[in-house]
Amino acid sequence: MAQKDEKLQFLGLGSMVEIDHMDALADTLYMIVARAVGKDGDGKTILRYQVAPHPQGGSAKQADDIITLAESSITKVVHEGYHDEKDEVFLSKMITGMENAIKNMSSNPKKEKNVTLKKEPEKIEVPLPPKVEDEKELLKKDPFYKFRS
């Protein structure tokens, strides 16, 4: 886990951890399945993780048991998963992307967010029923016209 003076470094995917989180299942180890970065209340960059319970994992049936948490909620690393230089590059890109997004938001405070407008549904023209006088003529020509529409 990162200290203030220490360079930020993700735990490897697959790391097994104990967590202190209100949604945690009792007596359960969790496996890191996803990683992200964020800012805390003081503006400090923090590491964030998604963890899935062991042994169930991140299956669709267990989706409600997957927890997103800050690194500070990890109380113990039981087993560290694989990591290499690609993890460092990944983390660096995530931090740069986050910082650029923050700069863009703060430099354009009045700029509206990209909003995708829903396309209006196509208008379908529905023919009006014939006038009564026209109906008599239609009945003479085709007594079953009402059933053909």
Coordinates of N, CA and C in Angstrom, one line a residue:
M1 N 0.8 -1.2 0.0 CA 0.0 0.0 0.0 C 0.9 1.2 0.0
A2 N 0.4 2.3 -0.7 CA 1.2 3.5 -0.9 C 1.3 4.3 0.4
Q3 N 2.5 4.9 0.6 CA 2.7 5.9 1.7 C 2.8 7.2 1.0
K4 N 2.8 8.3 1.8 CA 2.8 9.7 1.3 C 4.1 9.9 0.4
D5 N 5.2 9.5 0.9 CA 6.5 9.8 0.2 C 6.8 8.7 -0.9
E6 N 6.0 7.6 -0.8 CA 6.3 6.5 -1.7 C 5.6 6.6 -3.0
K7 N 6.2 6.1 -4.1 CA 5.6 6.2 -5.4 C 4.3 5.3 -5.4
L8 N 3.2 5.8 -6.0 CA 2.0 5.0 -6.1 C 2.3 3.7 -6.9
Q9 N 1.8 2.6 -6.4 CA 1.9 1.3 -7.1 C 0.7 0.5 -6.8
F10 N 0.0 0.0 -7.9 CA -1.1 -0.9 -7.8 C -0.7 -2.2 -7.2
L11 N -1.6 -2.8 -6.5 CA -1.4 -4.2 -6.2 C -1.8 -5.0 -7.5
G12 N -1.2 -6.1 -7.7 CA -1.5 -6.9 -8.9 C -2.9 -7.4 -8.9
L13 N -3.4 -7.6 -10.2 CA -4.7 -8.2 -10.3 C -4.6 -9.6 -9.7
G14 N -5.6 -10.0 -9.1 CA -5.6 -11.4 -8.4 C -5.1 -11.3 -7.0
S15 N -4.6 -10.2 -6.5 CA -4.1 -10.1 -5.1 C -5.3 -10.5 -4.2
M16 N -5.0 -11.2 -3.2 CA -5.9 -11.6 -2.2 C -5.8 -10.7 -1.0
V17 N -6.9 -10.0 -0.5 CA -6.8 -9.0 0.5 C -7.9 -9.2 1.6
E18 N -7.6 -8.7 2.8 CA -8.6 -8.6 3.8 C -9.0 -7.1 3.7
I19 N -10.3 -6.9 3.9 CA -10.8 -5.5 3.8 C -11.6 -5.1 5.0
D20 N -11.6 -3.8 5.3 CA -12.5 -3.2 6.3 C -13.5 -2.3 5.6
H21 N -14.7 -2.9 5.3 CA -15.7 -2.2 4.5 C -17.0 -2.6 5.0
M22 N -18.0 -1.6 5.0 CA -19.3 -1.9 5.6 C -20.1 -3.0 4.7
D23 N -19.7 -3.1 3.4 CA -20.4 -4.1 2.6 C -19.7 -5.5 2.5
A24 N -18.6 -5.6 3.3 CA -17.8 -6.8 3.2 C -18.6 -8.0 3.8
L25 N -18.4 -9.2 3.2 CA -19.0 -10.4 3.8 C -18.1 -10.8 5.0
A26 N -18.6 -11.3 6.0 CA -17.9 -11.7 7.2 C -16.9 -12.8 6.9
D27 N -15.7 -12.8 7.5 CA -14.7 -13.8 7.4 C -14.4 -14.2 5.9
T28 N -14.3 -13.2 5.0 CA -14.1 -13.5 3.6 C -12.9 -12.7 3.1
L29 N -12.1 -13.4 2.3 CA -11.0 -12.8 1.6 C -11.6 -12.3 0.3
Y30 N -10.9 -11.2 -0.2 CA -11.4 -10.7 -1.5 C -10.2 -10.6 -2.5
M31 N -10.6 -10.8 -3.7 CA -9.6 -10.8 -4.8 C -9.7 -9.5 -5.6
I32 N -8.6 -8.8 -5.9 CA -8.7 -7.6 -6.7 C -9.0 -8.0 -8.2
V33 N -10.0 -7.4 -8.7 CA -10.5 -7.7 -10.1 C -10.4 -6.5 -11.0
A34 N -10.3 -5.3 -10.4 CA -10.1 -4.1 -11.2 C -9.5 -3.0 -10.4
R35 N -8.8 -2.1 -11.1 CA -8.1 -1.0 -10.5 C -8.4 0.3 -11.1
A36 N -8.3 1.4 -10.3 CA -8.6 2.8 -10.8 C -7.8 3.7 -9.9
V37 N -7.9 5.0 -10.3 CA -7.3 6.1 -9.5 C -8.4 7.1 -9.2
G38 N -8.2 7.9 -8.2 CA -9.1 8.9 -7.9 C -8.5 10.0 -7.0
K39 N -9.2 10.9 -6.6 CA -8.7 12.0 -5.7 C -9.5 11.9 -4.4
D40 N -8.8 12.1 -3.3 CA -9.5 12.1 -2.0 C -10.0 13.5 -1.7
G41 N -10.6 13.8 -0.5 CA -11.1 15.1 -0.2 C -10.0 16.2 -0.1
D42 N -8.8 15.8 0.1 CA -7.7 16.8 0.1 C -7.0 17.0 -1.3
G43 N -7.6 16.3 -2.3 CA -7.0 16.4 -3.6 C -5.8 15.5 -3.9
K44 N -5.5 14.6 -3.0 CA -4.4 13.7 -3.1 C -4.9 12.5 -4.0
T45 N -4.0 12.1 -4.9 CA -4.3 10.9 -5.7 C -4.3 9.7 -4.9
I46 N -5.4 8.9 -5.0 CA -5.5 7.6 -4.3 C -5.7 6.5 -5.3
L47 N -5.4 5.3 -4.8 CA -5.6 4.1 -5.6 C -7.0 3.5 -5.2
R48 N -7.7 3.0 -6.2 CA -9.0 2.4 -5.9 C -9.1 1.0 -6.5
Y49 N -9.9 0.2 -5.9 CA -9.9 -1.2 -6.4 C -11.4 -1.7 -6.4
Q50 N -11.6 -2.7 -7.3 CA -12.8 -3.4 -7.2 C -12.4 -4.8 -6.7
V51 N -13.1 -5.3 -5.8 CA -12.7 -6.6 -5.2 C -13.9 -7.6 -5.2
A52 N -13.7 -8.8 -5.5 CA -14.7 -9.9 -5.5 C -14.4 -10.9 -4.4
P53 N -15.5 -11.4 -3.8 CA -15.3 -12.4 -2.7 C -14.7 -13.7 -3.2
H54 N -13.8 -14.3 -2.3 CA -13.2 -15.6 -2.6 C -14.1 -16.6 -1.8
P55 N -14.5 -17.7 -2.4 CA -14.1 -18.3 -3.6 C -15.0 -18.0 -4.8
Q56 N -16.1 -17.2 -4.6 CA -17.1 -17.0 -5.6 C -16.6 -16.3 -6.8
G57 N -15.8 -15.2 -6.5 CA -15.3 -14.4 -7.6 C -16.3 -13.4 -8.2
G58 N -16.0 -12.9 -9.3 CA -16.9 -11.9 -9.9 C -17.9 -12.4 -10.9
S59 N -18.6 -13.5 -10.6 CA -19.6 -14.0 -11.5 C -20.8 -13.1 -11.5
A60 N -21.7 -13.3 -12.5 CA -22.9 -12.5 -12.5 C -23.8 -12.7 -11.3
K61 N -23.8 -13.9 -10.8 CA -24.6 -14.2 -9.6 C -24.1 -13.5 -8.4
Q62 N -22.8 -13.2 -8.4 CA -22.2 -12.5 -7.2 C -22.0 -11.0 -7.4
A63 N -22.6 -10.4 -8.4 CA -22.4 -9.0 -8.8 C -22.6 -8.1 -7.6
D64 N -23.6 -8.4 -6.8 CA -23.9 -7.6 -5.6 C -22.8 -7.6 -4.5
D65 N -22.0 -8.7 -4.6 CA -20.9 -8.8 -3.6 C -19.6 -8.2 -4.0
I66 N -19.5 -7.7 -5.3 CA -18.3 -7.0 -5.7 C -18.3 -5.6 -5.1
I67 N -17.2 -5.2 -4.5 CA -17.1 -3.9 -3.8 C -16.1 -3.0 -4.4
T68 N -16.4 -1.8 -4.5 CA -15.4 -0.8 -4.9 C -15.0 0.0 -3.7
L69 N -13.6 0.1 -3.5 CA -13.1 0.7 -2.3 C -11.8 1.4 -2.6
A70 N -11.4 2.2 -1.6 CA -10.1 2.9 -1.7 C -9.1 2.0 -1.1
E71 N -7.9 2.2 -1.4 CA -6.7 1.4 -0.9 C -6.7 1.4 0.6
S72 N -7.2 2.5 1.2 CA -7.1 2.6 2.7 C -8.1 1.6 3.4
S73 N -9.0 1.0 2.6 CA -9.9 0.0 3.2 C -9.3 -1.4 3.2
I74 N -8.1 -1.6 2.6 CA -7.4 -2.9 2.6 C -6.6 -2.9 3.9
T75 N -6.9 -3.9 4.7 CA -6.2 -4.0 6.0 C -5.0 -5.0 5.9
K76 N -5.1 -5.9 5.0 CA -4.0 -6.9 4.9 C -3.9 -7.5 3.5
V77 N -2.7 -7.6 3.0 CA -2.5 -8.3 1.7 C -2.0 -9.7 2.0
V78 N -2.9 -10.7 1.8 CA -2.6 -12.1 2.1 C -1.7 -12.7 1.0
H79 N -2.0 -12.3 -0.3 CA -1.2 -12.8 -1.4 C -1.2 -11.7 -2.5
E80 N 0.0 -11.3 -2.9 CA 0.0 -10.3 -4.0 C 0.0 -11.0 -5.4
G81 N -0.9 -10.5 -6.2 CA -1.0 -11.0 -7.6 C 0.1 -10.5 -8.5
Y82 N 0.1 -11.0 -9.7 CA 1.2 -10.7 -10.6 C 1.1 -9.2 -11.0
H83 N 2.3 -8.7 -11.2 CA 2.5 -7.3 -11.7 C 3.8 -7.2 -12.4
D84 N 3.9 -6.3 -13.4 CA 5.2 -6.1 -14.1 C 5.2 -4.6 -14.5
E85 N 6.1 -4.3 -15.4 CA 6.2 -2.9 -15.9 C 5.0 -2.4 -16.6
K86 N 4.2 -3.2 -17.2 CA 2.9 -2.8 -17.8 C 2.0 -2.2 -16.8
D87 N 2.0 -2.7 -15.6 CA 1.2 -2.1 -14.5 C 1.6 -0.7 -14.2
E88 N 2.9 -0.4 -14.2 CA 3.3 1.0 -14.0 C 2.9 1.9 -15.1
V89 N 3.0 1.4 -16.4 CA 2.6 2.2 -17.5 C 1.1 2.5 -17.4
F90 N 0.3 1.4 -17.1 CA -1.1 1.5 -17.0 C -1.5 2.6 -15.9
L91 N -0.9 2.5 -14.7 CA -1.1 3.5 -13.7 C -0.8 4.9 -14.1
S92 N 0.4 5.0 -14.8 CA 0.8 6.4 -15.2 C -0.3 6.9 -16.2
K93 N -0.7 6.1 -17.1 CA -1.7 6.6 -18.1 C -3.1 6.9 -17.4
M94 N -3.4 6.2 -16.4 CA -4.7 6.5 -15.6 C -4.5 7.8 -14.9
I95 N -3.4 8.0 -14.3 CA -3.2 9.3 -13.5 C -3.2 10.5 -14.5
T96 N -2.5 10.3 -15.6 CA -2.5 11.4 -16.6 C -3.9 11.7 -17.1
G97 N -4.6 10.6 -17.4 CA -6.0 10.8 -17.9 C -6.9 11.5 -16.9
M98 N -6.7 11.1 -15.6 CA -7.5 11.8 -14.6 C -7.2 13.2 -14.5
E99 N -5.9 13.5 -14.4 CA -5.4 14.9 -14.3 C -5.9 15.8 -15.5
N100 N -5.8 15.2 -16.7 CA -6.3 16.0 -17.9 C -7.8 16.2 -17.8
A101 N -8.5 15.3 -17.3 CA -10.0 15.4 -17.2 C -10.3 16.5 -16.2
I102 N -9.5 16.5 -15.1 CA -9.7 17.6 -14.0 C -9.4 18.9 -14.6
K103 N -8.3 19.0 -15.3 CA -7.9 20.3 -15.9 C -8.9 20.8 -16.9
N104 N -9.5 19.9 -17.7 CA -10.5 20.3 -18.7 C -11.7 20.8 -18.0
M105 N -12.1 20.1 -16.9 CA -13.3 20.5 -16.1 C -13.1 21.9 -15.5
S106 N -11.9 22.1 -14.9 CA -11.7 23.4 -14.2 C -11.4 24.5 -15.2
S107 N -10.9 24.3 -16.4 CA -10.6 25.3 -17.3 C -11.8 25.7 -18.1
N108 N -12.8 24.9 -18.1 CA -14.1 25.2 -18.8 C -15.3 25.0 -17.9
P109 N -15.3 25.8 -16.8 CA -16.4 25.5 -15.8 C -17.8 25.8 -16.3
K110 N -17.9 26.7 -17.3 CA -19.3 26.9 -17.9 C -19.6 26.1 -19.0
K111 N -18.6 25.3 -19.5 CA -18.9 24.5 -20.7 C -19.8 23.4 -20.3
E112 N -20.8 23.2 -21.1 CA -21.8 22.1 -20.7 C -21.2 20.8 -21.0
K113 N -21.7 19.8 -20.2 CA -21.2 18.4 -20.4 C -21.8 18.0 -21.8
N114 N -21.1 17.0 -22.4 CA -21.6 16.4 -23.6 C -22.9 15.7 -23.3
V115 N -23.9 16.1 -23.9 CA -25.2 15.5 -23.6 C -25.7 14.9 -24.9
T116 N -26.0 13.6 -24.9 CA -26.5 12.9 -26.0 C -28.0 13.1 -26.0
L117 N -28.5 13.8 -27.0 CA -29.9 13.9 -27.1 C -30.6 12.7 -27.7
K118 N -31.7 12.4 -27.1 CA -32.4 11.2 -27.7 C -33.0 11.6 -29.0
K119 N -32.9 10.8 -30.0 CA -33.5 11.0 -31.3 C -35.0 10.9 -31.1
E120 N -35.7 11.9 -31.7 CA -37.2 11.9 -31.6 C -37.7 10.7 -32.4
P121 N -38.7 10.1 -31.9 CA -39.3 9.0 -32.6 C -39.9 9.5 -33.9
E122 N -39.8 8.6 -34.9 CA -40.4 9.0 -36.2 C -41.9 9.1 -36.1
K123 N -42.4 10.1 -36.7 CA -43.9 10.3 -36.7 C -44.5 9.5 -37.8
I124 N -45.4 8.7 -37.4 CA -46.1 7.9 -38.4 C -47.5 8.5 -38.6
E125 N -47.8 8.7 -39.9 CA -49.1 9.3 -40.2 C -50.1 8.2 -40.3
V126 N -51.1 8.4 -39.5 CA -52.2 7.5 -39.4 C -53.4 8.1 -40.2
P127 N -53.9 7.4 -41.2 CA -55.0 8.0 -42.0 C -56.3 8.1 -41.1
L128 N -56.9 9.2 -41.3 CA -58.1 9.5 -40.6 C -59.3 8.6 -41.2
P129 N -60.2 8.3 -40.4 CA -61.3 7.5 -40.9 C -62.1 8.3 -41.9
P130 N -62.7 7.7 -42.9 CA -63.4 8.5 -44.0 C -64.6 9.2 -43.4
K131 N -64.9 10.3 -44.0 CA -66.1 11.0 -43.6 C -67.3 10.2 -43.9
V132 N -68.4 10.5 -43.3 CA -69.6 9.6 -43.4 C -70.1 9.6 -44.8
E133 N -70.1 10.7 -45.6 CA -70.5 10.7 -46.9 C -69.6 9.8 -47.8
D134 N -68.3 9.9 -47.5 CA -67.4 9.1 -48.3 C -67.6 7.6 -48.0
E135 N -68.0 7.3 -46.7 CA -68.1 5.9 -46.3 C -69.2 5.2 -47.1
K136 N -70.3 5.9 -47.4 CA -71.4 5.3 -48.1 C -70.9 4.9 -49.5
E137 N -70.1 5.8 -50.1 CA -69.5 5.5 -51.4 C -68.6 4.3 -51.4
L138 N -67.8 4.3 -50.3 CA -66.9 3.2 -50.2 C -67.6 1.8 -50.0
L139 N -68.7 1.9 -49.2 CA -69.5 0.7 -49.0 C -70.1 0.1 -50.3
K140 N -70.5 1.1 -51.1 CA -71.0 0.7 -52.4 C -70.0 0.0 -53.2
K141 N -68.7 0.5 -53.2 CA -67.7 0.0 -54.0 C -67.1 -1.3 -53.4
D142 N -67.0 -1.3 -52.1 CA -66.4 -2.5 -51.4 C -67.0 -2.6 -50.0
P143 N -68.0 -3.5 -49.8 CA -68.6 -3.6 -48.6 C -67.7 -4.2 -47.4
F144 N -66.5 -4.6 -47.8 CA -65.6 -5.2 -46.8 C -64.4 -4.3 -46.6
Y145 N -64.5 -3.0 -47.0 CA -63.3 -2.1 -46.9 C -62.8 -1.9 -45.5
K146 N -63.7 -2.0 -44.5 CA -63.3 -1.8 -43.1 C -62.4 -2.9 -42.6
F147 N -62.6 -4.1 -43.2 CA -61.8 -5.2 -42.7 C -60.4 -5.3 -43.4
R148 N -60.2 -4.5 -44.5 CA -59.0 -4.6 -45.2 C -57.9 -3.7 -44.7
S149 N -58.2 -2.7 -43.8 CA -57.3 -1.8 -43.3 C -56.4 -2.4 -42.2

